[in-house]
Amino acid sequence: MAIGDYAFLIPLLPALAFVLTFFLGKKLPNGGAIIPIVAIATSFVISLLITLGLLQNPEQVINQSVSWFAMLNLGILVDPLAAVMLTMVSFVSLLIHIYSTGYMSHDRAQYRYFAETSLFTASMLSLIISDNILQLFISWELVGLCSYLLIGFWYQKPAAASAAKKAFLTTRIGDVMFLAGIVVLFADLFRLYNGAIPDGIFILKFDEIFSQIPQLAAMSTPVLGFQVNHLTLITLLFFGGAVGKSGQFPLHVWLPDAMEGPTTVSALIHAATMVTAGVYLVARTFPMFIAAPDSLMVVAYLGAFTAIFAATMGIVMNDLKRVLAYSTISQLGYMMLGLGVGAAIGAEAVGISIFHLINHAFFKALLFLCAGSVIHAVGTHDMRQLGGVAKVMPITAATMIIAALALAGIGIPGTSIGFSGFISKDAIIEAAYLFGENGGGWFPYVLSIAAALLTSIYIFRLIFMTFFGKPRTAYGGHESPASMTIPLSILALFALAFGALTTERFNKFVSETFVNNFVHMDIPGLAELGGYHLAAHAGHEPLIILWLPVIVGVAGLLIAYLVYGMRIVNMDKLVSRNNPVYKLLYNRYYQNAILTNFLSIKVVYEGLAFAGRAVDRGFDWIVDWIGNISLDAGDALRQFQTGVVQNYAMIVITGVSLLVILIAVVREVL
Amino acid sequence: MLNKQFTIMQIITSVYRFFRPRIVGMVIALLFLAIVLVSVIGTSWPAIDQLPQNLDDQSNIKGIGLLIFTEFVVPFELLSIVLLSAMVGAIYIAKGEAGR
Amino acid sequence: MDLMLFAPEITMVVTGLAVLLIGLFLPVESKKVLGYLASLGILIALYFTVASLGTNALAFYDTLSVDALSQFFKIVFLVVTLLFSIAAIKYTEGSKNTEEFYVLAIFATIGMMFVASANDLMVLFVAFELASISTYTLSGFEKNNPQSLEASIKYFLIGSLSAALMLFGITFLYGVTGTTSIPGIAAGAAALAASPIGILAVVLLIAGFGFKIALVPFHMWAPDTYQGSPSLVSSLLAAGSKKMGIVAAFKVFIVALIALKVEWQIAFAVLAVITMTVGNAAALSQTSVKRMLAYSSLAQAGYITMAFVVLTPMALGGGILYALSHGFMKAGAFIVTAAVVYMVLSENKDAQNPDHIDNFRGLGRRMPVTALSMTIFVFALAGIPLTAGYMSKFVLFSSTIQAGFAWLAVIAILNSALSLYYYAKIVKYMYFLPTEGTKVSEPLPYTLALVVAVAGVLAIGFWPEPFIYWAMEAAKVLLAGGM
Amino acid sequence: MIPVELYIGLAAVIFAIGLFGFMTQRNGVRMLMCVELMLNSANINLVAFSSYHGNLTGQVFTLYVIALAAAEAAIGFAILMSIFRMKDMIDLDKINVLRW
C-alpha cells in the first residue's frame, strides 16, 4: 500500500487526539500532552513521506473523494502545494506542542489547552487537504472557532474574552464574504449545467471549478452601470475571506489583540495555522484569480499596502508580542503581494509566495517562541522594562537574533547564500519590480522596498532593546528548560538554512501544482482571459534592483543599532505625546476609531460587534454613539411590543389593511 | 441618558393617551371595513337563479346530516377531540387550587 | 380504504386517550409512567409514519391526502413532540396534573398532523383550531404563575382573532368557488384571480397562518407567549405549531391559490424581509433567553418564508428541510432553557425571571452536557457549517440566488451574520463568564431529549442527503398539484 | 331575491364591529364576546354563500364553527377566571408584565 493511501490520517489523527485529550487529558500527566504530540508527529511523518514521494514524481498527486450528498463530495487532495503546507503546518505545530509542555506546565487547564490546539491543528490540516471548496470552508470555520476558544483561553481575563470575541467577529466578516463567494460560484456552476448535473460530477471540487473557468469568466452582470465579471466578483469575495483570516488591511484589527492568549497560541496562529489559511486560499484558487480581470491587481496593491502599513506600526509598539504581531501582518502583506504579482509572472507567484509563507512560518514561530521564552522567564512583555536579557538567556538570544536576521532578509543577492527570509522576500520584491515593469504600476514595488527598511528597523529595535544594553528594571530570569530550548534550536536551524537549501527545487515544485494528473491548467492562457501580460523570465533586473532589498535591510539594522543600541539620539524627545507623528503611529493611525466608525455604517454587523465591546469596556465614544444607534433601532422596534394585547390586535389589523393596499398597488404598477 | 428607553416610552404613552385608543381603533376598523366592502363590491358573485330548489322539502337537516357523516366526517371526528381537549383544558385551568 | 395510512394519527389518539384514562387512576408518585407511555406511543406513531414514507393516497372522500409532504411534516411534528414528551418526564415530576399536560400536547400534535394531511379547508381549519386550543391551555399550564397566565391569555386572544380572520378569508374562497376542497379551489381560482376579493382572501389567510408562523406584524403574541409559557411548551410552539402554519400555508397558497401567485409572492417578499430584520434586530438586546430565542425564531421564520417568494423546487425543498432542522434546533434550545430554569428554581424557589441570561453564566462548568448542546443549537441556528442550520441555509440561500433573487439572499445573509452576535452572546455567557454556582447534576430526561436533538442537528449537518431527498420529494408534491 | 352582496356587507359590518370592540375594550369578557361576533359574521357569510351556491358545505362548516367557538369560549373563560382569581380584575390592558 502506498503512503498516499494514509493521507486521510493527516487531519484525522489530531482530531482523534482532540477527543482523547479532552476526555482523558485531565487524568494524564502534563495534561495528556503526549497524545497530540504523537498524533501530530505521525501526521508530520506521513506528510513528509508524501512530499518526498511527490518530489520524485510530481505528476502523481493524491486525490480520493467520496460522494457526500447530491453533487457535493468530501475528499482529500495532496498536490505539491498542499504537501508542502501539510508538512510545514504539522512540523511547526509539533514543535510548538513540544515547547508548550514546558510553557504551559503551570496552567491548571492544560488538558483543555492541548485538546484545543490539536483540534486547531486538525482543522488547519483538513483545510489544506480539502479537494473541494465547501469542505475547505467548513474547516475554515472550524479554524475560526478554535482560534476563538484559544485566544480566549484565559477567559477569566476580560481582555482575553474581548479579544477572542473581536477576532471571531472580525474574521466573521471575511467569512461572510467567502460564503457569499461560494454561494455565487455554486449558483453559477449550477446554471452552467442548466441544473442537470451528471452523476459523478462534484461541482464544488477544485478540478471541476477550474475546468469551468473560461465559462465563468464569460459571465457578467450589470451592477450600477458597470459590467461586473462573475469571476472577478467570486475571486474578490474569496479574497475578502482571505483578508479577514490573513489579517490584511482593513480587517487586521483582530490580530494584535489576539495576543491575549498564551504566547504559544500566538505562535500557532501567526506561524502555522490560522493566518496562512487566507494566503493558502488565494494560492489554491490561483487559476481563478489569474483568469479574473483586476482581481490580482487588488491582491497586489492591498498586500503591498498592508506590508508597509503594519511595518510603520511595528516601529512604535513597546510590547514585545505586539511588535511581532504587526510584523506578521506586514509579512502576510508580502505573501499577498507575492500572489498578486502573479499578474506578471504567472504560476511562479504561487511558488514564491508559499516559499515565503513557509520560511516565515519557521522564523516567526521562532520569534514568538523566543519571546515566549523571555516572557516566561522574565514575566513582562514591555520592552521598555527589559534590556540585557542576552546575558541571562544566551540560547534564546542567539536563536532570536537568527530569526531577526531572517526576517530582515540579510544575504548576498545573486547567490543562494542568505537567511531563509532573504531568499523568499527578495524573490517577491524582484517580482514586484517585474510587475511594475510590465504595466502593473510601481506602487507595490516602492512600498515593498520601504517596508523592507522598516521591517529591519523594528525587528532590530526589538533585539537591541530586549537583549542588549543594561537591564532597565530588576528582573529575575533564567534560561528556559530543554523542552523549550530544543524546539528553538531546531527552528533556528531552519530559519538559518531552509531557504538556501531548497530554493532551487521549491519554486519549481510548488508551481507544478497546476499541472499534473489532477488538473492541467494553462496558466498563460488563463492570464490572457484575465487581461494580464506575463513577463519573460526573471533575472534580467538591473544590479541595483537585486541589491536594494539587502541594502535597506542592512541600513535598517544600522539605524536600529545607532538609535537603540548606541543611543546616539535621545529617543525620549521623539517618543512623546507632543510629537504628532509618534502620536499618530502610536495610536495606530487612530484606526480603531476610524475603522469602527466607517465599518459600522457600512456593515451594521461590525458596528454591533464593536458596540458590544464598547459596552464591555466603555471604550470609545464614537463607537459608543454608533452602537447606541444600532441598539436604539432594536429598542425602538421593541417599543411596539407594549405588552397590551389590544395594541397587538391593532397592529395585526393595520398590517392586514396595509398589506391589502400594498398588494393592490403593486399589482397595478406591475 | 438616564434612560432613553424611558423617554421614548413616555412619548409613546402620551401620544397614545392623547388619541384615545377608541379613535385609533375606530379608524383602523373603518379602514378594514372599507377595504372589505370595496373588495366585495368589485367582485361578481356567482349565484343560482332561485331558491330553494326543492319546494316540497324545505328542511335541509337531512342533507346536512348526510354530509356530516359522509364527506365531512373527518372534521366532525376532529371536533370531538377539540371538545375533549377544550374540556380537559378548561377544567384544569379553572379548577382552583386548595387554599387559594 | 387502507386504515393503515392513518395508523400514526390513530396511534396518537389512542395514546392520548390512554394517558388521560390511566392518569385518572394513578397516584401522584407513579404518574411518571404516563411520560413513558406517551413517549412510547409517539415513537410508535413515528415508526408508522416512517414506514409509510413514499405512499400516496387520498382518503375520506378526498378530504385527507397522504403524500410525501404530509409525511415529512408529520415526522417533524412527531419528532418535536417526542423531544417534548421525553423532557416533560422531568418537568411534570411530582405534579398531580401530568395526564393533562401530556394529553393536551398529544391532541395538539394530532391537530398538526391533520393539518399536514388536510386536503380540504374545513379539515384544515378544524385541525388548526385543535392545535391552537390545546396549546392555549398548555401555555397557561403554570396557572399560579402570572407570567404563564399572561402568556396564555395573549396567545388565546390573538389566536382567536387570527382564527376569525382566517375563517373570514376561507368564507370568501368558498363564496367564489363554491367548495372548500383544496383541488376544487385550485380549479376555480381563475375567478378569484380576476376579482379584488382574491387579494383580500389571500391577505386574510396570510394573517391567519402568519399568526402561527409568527410573521411580522402578526407576531406580536409570540415573544410574550414564548417567554411566559413553560419552556417546554415554548419548544412545542416554536418548533411544532409554527411548522403547522408553514405547511398550511404551503398547501393553501402553492396548491390551491397558485393562480394568485403574484399577489402572495409580493406579500411574502415584504413579510420575509421585515420579519427576519425585525426578529434579529429585536433579539440583539434581549436579556431573557427565551425571549431572545422567540425573536430568533421570528428571524428563522423569515428565512423559511423566502421559499414562497422563490418558488423553485429547490427553494421549496430548502424551506421544508429548514422546517425540520429548525424543529430540532429550536426545540433543543428551549429544552436547554427548561433545564436551566429547573436548575435555577431548584436552588431558589422564588427566583424572578429564571431564564435571564445571567443564569447562563458559567453553565459550561455547571451543566456541561446542557451547555455543549446549547452551543451546538445556537451555532446551528446561526448557520455554522456541519450543522443542520448550515445545510438548510445553504440550500435555501443558493436556490434563492440561482432563481435571480440575489437581493433577497443578500438581505438574508446579512441578517444571519447579524444574528451571530446574540447567539455568540449566549456562548460567551456559558463559557467565558465566571460563576459562583457549583456543578449540578443534569436531569436525565432533559439530557436524553437534548442528546436526541443534538443527534438530529448533527445528522442533518453531516449526512444531509436523505433529508434533502425527502424534502425535495415533498416539494414535488406541492408543485405537481399547483403548476 | 336579496343580492348576496348585502349579506356579505352585513357580515363585514359585524366583523368590523367585532374588531373595533376587540381593539378598544379592556374587559376580557367583552373581548371574548367580540371574538364571537367576528366568528359569527363569518358564519353569516358561510350560510349566505351556501344558499347562493345551492350546496350545503357552508352550512356544515357553520355548524362546526359554532362548536369551535364554544370550545374557544370555554378555554377563554377558564383562563380569565384564573386571572381573576389571581389579580381580582380582568382588565387586560393592565396585564402587561411581558413586553419589549
Tab-separated table of C-alpha atoms in Angstrom, chain A residues 54 58-63 77-79 207 512-520:
chain	number	residue	atom	x	y	z
A	54	LEU	CA	5.836	13.878	-4.803
A	58	PRO	CA	5.182	15.438	-9.018
A	59	GLU	CA	2.626	14.205	-11.509
A	60	GLN	CA	1.082	11.715	-9.134
A	61	VAL	CA	-0.978	13.823	-6.783
A	62	ILE	CA	-3.160	12.021	-4.326
A	63	ASN	CA	-6.865	12.535	-4.739
A	77	LEU	CA	-6.138	16.261	-2.358
A	78	VAL	CA	-2.400	16.256	-1.807
A	79	ASP	CA	-0.652	18.058	-4.603
A	207	ASP	CA	-10.722	20.392	-10.783
A	512	GLU	CA	3.791	22.404	-10.704
A	513	THR	CA	0.670	22.316	-8.580
A	514	PHE	CA	-1.409	23.348	-11.528
A	515	VAL	CA	-0.038	20.832	-13.991
A	516	ASN	CA	-0.427	17.182	-13.015
A	517	ASN	CA	-2.835	14.293	-13.094
A	518	PHE	CA	-5.398	16.276	-11.074
A	519	VAL	CA	-5.628	19.471	-13.086
A	520	HIS	CA	-3.952	20.684	-16.192
